[in-house]
mmCIF file of C-alpha atoms in Angstrom:
data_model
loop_
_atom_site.group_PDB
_atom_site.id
_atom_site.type_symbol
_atom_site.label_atom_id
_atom_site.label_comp_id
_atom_site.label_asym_id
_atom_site.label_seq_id
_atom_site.Cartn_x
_atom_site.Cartn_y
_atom_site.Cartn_z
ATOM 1 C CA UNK L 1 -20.139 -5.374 -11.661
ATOM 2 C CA UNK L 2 -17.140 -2.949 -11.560
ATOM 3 C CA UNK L 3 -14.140 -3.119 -9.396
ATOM 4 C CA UNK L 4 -11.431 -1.060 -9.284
ATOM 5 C CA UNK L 5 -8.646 -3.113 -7.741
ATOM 6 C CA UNK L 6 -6.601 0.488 -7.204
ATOM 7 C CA UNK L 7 -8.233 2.420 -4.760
ATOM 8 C CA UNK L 8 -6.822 4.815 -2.005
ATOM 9 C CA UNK L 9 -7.289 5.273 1.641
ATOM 10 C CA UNK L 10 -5.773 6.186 4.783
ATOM 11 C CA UNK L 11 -7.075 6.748 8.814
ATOM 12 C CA UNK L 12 -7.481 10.579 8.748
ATOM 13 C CA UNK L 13 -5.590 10.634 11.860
ATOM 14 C CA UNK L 14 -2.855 9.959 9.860
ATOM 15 C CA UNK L 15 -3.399 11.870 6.557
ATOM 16 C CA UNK L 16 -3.587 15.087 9.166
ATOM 17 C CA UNK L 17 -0.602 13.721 11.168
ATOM 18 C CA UNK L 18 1.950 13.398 8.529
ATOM 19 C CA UNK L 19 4.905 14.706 10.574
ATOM 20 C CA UNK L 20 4.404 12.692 13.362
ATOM 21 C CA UNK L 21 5.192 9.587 10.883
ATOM 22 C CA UNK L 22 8.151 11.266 8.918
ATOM 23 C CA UNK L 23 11.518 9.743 9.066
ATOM 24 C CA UNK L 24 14.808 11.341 9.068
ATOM 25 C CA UNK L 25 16.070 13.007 6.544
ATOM 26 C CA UNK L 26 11.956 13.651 5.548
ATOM 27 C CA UNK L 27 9.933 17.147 4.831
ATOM 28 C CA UNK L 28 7.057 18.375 4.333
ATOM 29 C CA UNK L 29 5.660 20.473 2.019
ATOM 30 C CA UNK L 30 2.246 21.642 1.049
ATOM 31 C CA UNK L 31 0.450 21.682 -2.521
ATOM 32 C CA UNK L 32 -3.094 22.594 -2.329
ATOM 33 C CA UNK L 33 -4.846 20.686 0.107
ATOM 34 C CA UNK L 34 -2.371 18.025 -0.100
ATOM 35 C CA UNK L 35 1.024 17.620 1.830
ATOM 36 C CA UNK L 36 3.998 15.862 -0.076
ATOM 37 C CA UNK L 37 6.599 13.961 1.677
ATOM 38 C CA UNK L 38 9.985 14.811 0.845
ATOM 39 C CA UNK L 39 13.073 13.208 0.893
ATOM 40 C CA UNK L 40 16.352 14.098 -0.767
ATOM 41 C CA UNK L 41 14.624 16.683 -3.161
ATOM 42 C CA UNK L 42 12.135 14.086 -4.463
ATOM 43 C CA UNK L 43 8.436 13.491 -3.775
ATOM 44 C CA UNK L 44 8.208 10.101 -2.145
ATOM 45 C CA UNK L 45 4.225 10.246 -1.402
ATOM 46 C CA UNK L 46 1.232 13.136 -1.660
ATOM 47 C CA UNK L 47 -1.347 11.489 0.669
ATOM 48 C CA UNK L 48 -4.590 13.696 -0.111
ATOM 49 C CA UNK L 49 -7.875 14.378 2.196
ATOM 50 C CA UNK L 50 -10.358 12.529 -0.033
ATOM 51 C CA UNK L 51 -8.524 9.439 1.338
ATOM 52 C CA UNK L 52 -10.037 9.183 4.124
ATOM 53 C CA UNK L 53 -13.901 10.686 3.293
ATOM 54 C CA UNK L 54 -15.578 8.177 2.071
ATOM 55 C CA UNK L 55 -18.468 9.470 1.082
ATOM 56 C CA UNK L 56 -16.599 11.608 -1.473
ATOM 57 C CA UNK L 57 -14.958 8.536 -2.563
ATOM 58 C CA UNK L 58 -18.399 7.178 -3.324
ATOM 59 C CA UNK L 59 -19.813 10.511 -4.967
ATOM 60 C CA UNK L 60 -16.592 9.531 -7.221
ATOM 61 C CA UNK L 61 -17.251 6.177 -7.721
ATOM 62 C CA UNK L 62 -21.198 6.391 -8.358
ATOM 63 C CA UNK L 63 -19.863 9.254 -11.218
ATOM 64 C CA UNK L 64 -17.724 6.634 -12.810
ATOM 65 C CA UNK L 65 -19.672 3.830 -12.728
ATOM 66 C CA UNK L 66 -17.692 1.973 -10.191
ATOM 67 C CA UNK L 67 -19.330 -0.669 -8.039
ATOM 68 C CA UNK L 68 -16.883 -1.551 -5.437
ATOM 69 C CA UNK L 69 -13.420 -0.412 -4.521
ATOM 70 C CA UNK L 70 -10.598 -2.591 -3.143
ATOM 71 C CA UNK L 71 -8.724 -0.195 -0.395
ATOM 72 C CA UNK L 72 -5.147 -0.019 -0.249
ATOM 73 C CA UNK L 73 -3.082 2.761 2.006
ATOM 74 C CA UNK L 74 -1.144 3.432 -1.279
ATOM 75 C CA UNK L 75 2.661 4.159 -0.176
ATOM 76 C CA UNK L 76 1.943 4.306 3.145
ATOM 77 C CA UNK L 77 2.885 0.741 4.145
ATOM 78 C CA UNK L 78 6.466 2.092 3.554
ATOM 79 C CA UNK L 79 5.918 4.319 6.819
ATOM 80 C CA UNK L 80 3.847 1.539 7.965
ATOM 81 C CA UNK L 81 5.316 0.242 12.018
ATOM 82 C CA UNK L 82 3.936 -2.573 14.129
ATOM 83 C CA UNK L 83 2.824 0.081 16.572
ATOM 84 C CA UNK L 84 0.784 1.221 13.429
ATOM 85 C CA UNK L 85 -1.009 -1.476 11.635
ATOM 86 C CA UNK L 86 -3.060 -2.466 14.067
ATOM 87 C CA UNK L 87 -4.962 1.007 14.196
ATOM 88 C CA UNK L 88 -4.836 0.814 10.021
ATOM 89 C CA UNK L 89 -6.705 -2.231 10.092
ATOM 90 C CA UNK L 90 -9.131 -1.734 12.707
ATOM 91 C CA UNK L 91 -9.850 1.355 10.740
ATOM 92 C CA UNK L 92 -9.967 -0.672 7.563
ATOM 93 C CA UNK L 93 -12.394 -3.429 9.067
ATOM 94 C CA UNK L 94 -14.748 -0.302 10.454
ATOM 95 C CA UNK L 95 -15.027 0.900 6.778
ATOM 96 C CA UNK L 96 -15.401 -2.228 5.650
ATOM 97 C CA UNK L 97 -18.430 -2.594 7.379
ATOM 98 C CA UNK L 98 -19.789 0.567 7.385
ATOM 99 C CA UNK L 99 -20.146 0.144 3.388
ATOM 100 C CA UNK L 100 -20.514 -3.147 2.989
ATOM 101 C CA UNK L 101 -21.887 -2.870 -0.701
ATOM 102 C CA UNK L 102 -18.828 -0.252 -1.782
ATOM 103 C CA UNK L 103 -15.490 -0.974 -0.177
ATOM 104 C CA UNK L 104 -13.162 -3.981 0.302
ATOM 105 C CA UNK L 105 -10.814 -3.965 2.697
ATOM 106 C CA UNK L 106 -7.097 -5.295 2.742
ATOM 107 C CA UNK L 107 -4.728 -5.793 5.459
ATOM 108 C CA UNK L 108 -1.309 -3.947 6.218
ATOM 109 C CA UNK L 109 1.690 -4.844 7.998
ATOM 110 C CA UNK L 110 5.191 -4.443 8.151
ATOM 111 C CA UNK L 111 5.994 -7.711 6.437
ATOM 112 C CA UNK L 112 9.614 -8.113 8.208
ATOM 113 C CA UNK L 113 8.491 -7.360 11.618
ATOM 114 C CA UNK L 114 8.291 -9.024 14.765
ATOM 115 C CA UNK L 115 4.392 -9.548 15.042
ATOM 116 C CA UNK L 116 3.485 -9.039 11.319
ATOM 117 C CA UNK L 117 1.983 -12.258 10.944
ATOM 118 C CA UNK L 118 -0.094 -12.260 13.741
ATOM 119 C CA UNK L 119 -1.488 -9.115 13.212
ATOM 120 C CA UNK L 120 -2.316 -10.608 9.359
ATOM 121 C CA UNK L 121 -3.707 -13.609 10.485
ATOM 122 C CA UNK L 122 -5.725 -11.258 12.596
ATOM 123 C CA UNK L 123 -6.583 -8.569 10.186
ATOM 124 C CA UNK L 124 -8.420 -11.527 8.300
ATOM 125 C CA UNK L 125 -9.745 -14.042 10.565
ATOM 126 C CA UNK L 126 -10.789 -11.360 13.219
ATOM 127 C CA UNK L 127 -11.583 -8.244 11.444
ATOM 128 C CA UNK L 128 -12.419 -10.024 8.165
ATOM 129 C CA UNK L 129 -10.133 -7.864 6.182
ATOM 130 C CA UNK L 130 -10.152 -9.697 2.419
ATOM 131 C CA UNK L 131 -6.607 -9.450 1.527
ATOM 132 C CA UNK L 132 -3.153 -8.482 1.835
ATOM 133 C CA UNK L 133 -1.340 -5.275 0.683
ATOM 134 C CA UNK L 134 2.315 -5.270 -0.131
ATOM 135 C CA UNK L 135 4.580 -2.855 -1.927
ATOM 136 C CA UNK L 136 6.691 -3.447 -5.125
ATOM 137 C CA UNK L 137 9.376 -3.786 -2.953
ATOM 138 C CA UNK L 138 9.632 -4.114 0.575
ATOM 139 C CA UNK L 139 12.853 -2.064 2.037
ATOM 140 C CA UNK L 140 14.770 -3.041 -0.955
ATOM 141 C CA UNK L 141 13.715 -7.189 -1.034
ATOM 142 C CA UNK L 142 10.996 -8.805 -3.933
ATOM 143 C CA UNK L 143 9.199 -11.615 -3.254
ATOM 144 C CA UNK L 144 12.124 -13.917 -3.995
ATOM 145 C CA UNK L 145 14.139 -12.771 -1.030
ATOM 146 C CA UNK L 146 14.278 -15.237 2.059
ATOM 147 C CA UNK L 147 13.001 -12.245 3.757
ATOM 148 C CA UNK L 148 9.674 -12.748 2.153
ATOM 149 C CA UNK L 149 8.580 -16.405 2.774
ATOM 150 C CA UNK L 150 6.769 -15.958 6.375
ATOM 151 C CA UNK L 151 4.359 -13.402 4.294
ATOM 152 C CA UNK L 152 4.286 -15.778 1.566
ATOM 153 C CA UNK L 153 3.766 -18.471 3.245
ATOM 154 C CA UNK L 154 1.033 -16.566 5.816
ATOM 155 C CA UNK L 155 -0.898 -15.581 2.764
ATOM 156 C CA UNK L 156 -1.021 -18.949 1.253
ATOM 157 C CA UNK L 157 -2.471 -20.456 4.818
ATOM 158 C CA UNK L 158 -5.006 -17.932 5.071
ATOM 159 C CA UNK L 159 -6.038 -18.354 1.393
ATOM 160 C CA UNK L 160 -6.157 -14.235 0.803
ATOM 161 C CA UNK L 161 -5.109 -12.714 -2.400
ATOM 162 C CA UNK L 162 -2.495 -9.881 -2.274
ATOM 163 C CA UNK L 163 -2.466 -7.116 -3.936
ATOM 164 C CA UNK L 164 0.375 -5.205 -5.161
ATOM 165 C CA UNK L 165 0.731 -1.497 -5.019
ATOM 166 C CA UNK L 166 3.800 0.829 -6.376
ATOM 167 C CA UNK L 167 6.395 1.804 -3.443
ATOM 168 C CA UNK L 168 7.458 4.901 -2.551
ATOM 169 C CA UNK L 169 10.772 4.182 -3.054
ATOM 170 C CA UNK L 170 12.727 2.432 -5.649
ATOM 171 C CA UNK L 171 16.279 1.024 -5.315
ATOM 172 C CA UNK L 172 17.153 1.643 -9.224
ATOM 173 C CA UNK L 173 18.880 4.440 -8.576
ATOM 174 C CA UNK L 174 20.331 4.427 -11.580
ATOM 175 C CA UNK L 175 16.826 5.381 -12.616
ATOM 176 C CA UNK L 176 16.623 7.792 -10.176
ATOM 177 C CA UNK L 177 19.531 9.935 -11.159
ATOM 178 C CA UNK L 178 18.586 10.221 -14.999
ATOM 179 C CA UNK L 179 17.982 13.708 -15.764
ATOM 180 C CA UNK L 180 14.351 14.043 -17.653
ATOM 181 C CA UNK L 181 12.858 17.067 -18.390
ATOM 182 C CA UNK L 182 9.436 16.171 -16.631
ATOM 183 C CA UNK L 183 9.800 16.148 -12.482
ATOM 184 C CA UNK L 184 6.378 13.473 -13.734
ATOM 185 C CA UNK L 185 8.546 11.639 -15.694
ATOM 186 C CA UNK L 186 11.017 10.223 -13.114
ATOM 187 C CA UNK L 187 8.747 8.739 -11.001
ATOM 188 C CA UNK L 188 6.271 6.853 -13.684
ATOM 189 C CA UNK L 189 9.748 5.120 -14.765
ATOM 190 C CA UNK L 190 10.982 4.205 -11.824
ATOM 191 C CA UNK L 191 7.488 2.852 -10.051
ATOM 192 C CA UNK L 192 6.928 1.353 -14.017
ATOM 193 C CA UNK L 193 10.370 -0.432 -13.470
ATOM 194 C CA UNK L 194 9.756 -1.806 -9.780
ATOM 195 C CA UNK L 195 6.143 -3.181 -10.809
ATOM 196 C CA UNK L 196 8.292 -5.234 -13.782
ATOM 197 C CA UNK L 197 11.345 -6.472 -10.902
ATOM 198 C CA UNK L 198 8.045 -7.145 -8.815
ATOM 199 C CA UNK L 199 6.849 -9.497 -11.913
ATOM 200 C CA UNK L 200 9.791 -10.985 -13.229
ATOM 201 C CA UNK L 201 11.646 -11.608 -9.801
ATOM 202 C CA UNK L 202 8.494 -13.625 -8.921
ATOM 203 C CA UNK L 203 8.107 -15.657 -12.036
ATOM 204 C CA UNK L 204 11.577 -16.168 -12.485
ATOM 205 C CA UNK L 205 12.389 -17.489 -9.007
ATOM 206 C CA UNK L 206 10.740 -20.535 -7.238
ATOM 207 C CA UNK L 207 8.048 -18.427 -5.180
ATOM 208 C CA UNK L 208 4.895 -19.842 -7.347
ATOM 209 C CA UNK L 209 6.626 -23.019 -7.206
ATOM 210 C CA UNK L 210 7.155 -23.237 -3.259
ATOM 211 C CA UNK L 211 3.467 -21.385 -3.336
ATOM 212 C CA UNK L 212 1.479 -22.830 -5.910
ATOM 213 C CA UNK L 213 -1.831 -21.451 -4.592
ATOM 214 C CA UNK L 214 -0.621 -17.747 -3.641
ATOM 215 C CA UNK L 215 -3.153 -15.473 -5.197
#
């Protein structure tokens, strides 16, 4: 069987709703049948419409020889609120069991949020969600920031493995301000960068000490 771990989806109401979720200083602007998120002249996030139909997604999958997919919102958790994730996961858990056979569902909050680990614990014991998304980094803070441990710790109790996706934003600015000659290349770095702090942060601190069986 084939999995691919790195899949993407989002509710359509919010893929056609972008700038009812943009924060200040954010723009739109449109490329093809995608929207990109702007912010400060860069591209932060280009949500596209096959996220949210499915059956595309499965034409796609079915062409590559992919068995199941594990959903993720991609960067959206960065634009993710508590008045939010609940709709994302009952959303989630509804494609999760319309397609059974195809798509695996994960669980999104707003890990520093009032109410973010209820709605987790919820998300997996209620809607049966099978894990936990979180970003590289989480407004700023890696897993070895105090910040962190209710998630941590949440994750551990409920057994759930989490997986990690890129964020949006990146807080090496140095990074950010080199001048490269691709408007591709900036981004890959950066995001290439975060997943390492992501890595060594985690290994290097006392996180898989403190939670021996976090997956």
């Amino acid at each position: 069987m084939i999995i691919d771990v790195h899949h993407h989806w989002m509710p359509r109401e919010h893929v056609q709703n972008l700038a009812k979720y943009l924060r200040p200083g954010e723009t739109l602007a449109q490329k093809g049948k995608a929207w990109n998120i702007i912010s400060r002249g860069r591209n932060l996030f280009s949500p596209s419409p096959l996220y949210h139909s499915m059956e595309e997604q499965i034409r796609d999958m079915d062409e590559s020889d992919i068995d199941m997919s594990v959903l993720s919102t991609s960067c959206w958790p960065e634009w993710t609120t508590m008045s939010m994730a609940p709709f994302i996961n009952d959303a989630m858990s509804e494609v999760q069991a319309k397609y059974p056979d195809r798509f695996i569902g994960l669980a999104h909050v707003p890990i520093f949020e009032e109410g973010a680990m209820e709605e987790l614990e919820r998300a997996v014991k209620v809607l049966k969600l099978k894990g936990a998304c979180v970003t590289t980094n989480t407004k700023g803070k890696y897993p070895d920031a105090p910040e962190f441990r209710p998630f941590l710790k949440k994750v551990s109790d409920l057994d759930v493995p989490v997986i990690v996706h890129a964020a949006a934003a990146q807080p090496a600015e140095q990074v950010q301000n080199i001048v490269f000659d691709s408007v591709i290349t900036r981004p890959l770095l950066a995001r290439g960068l975060d997943h390492s702090l992501f890595v060594v942060r985690t290994l290097l601190s006392h996180v898989l000490d403190d939670f021996p069986d976090i997956k």
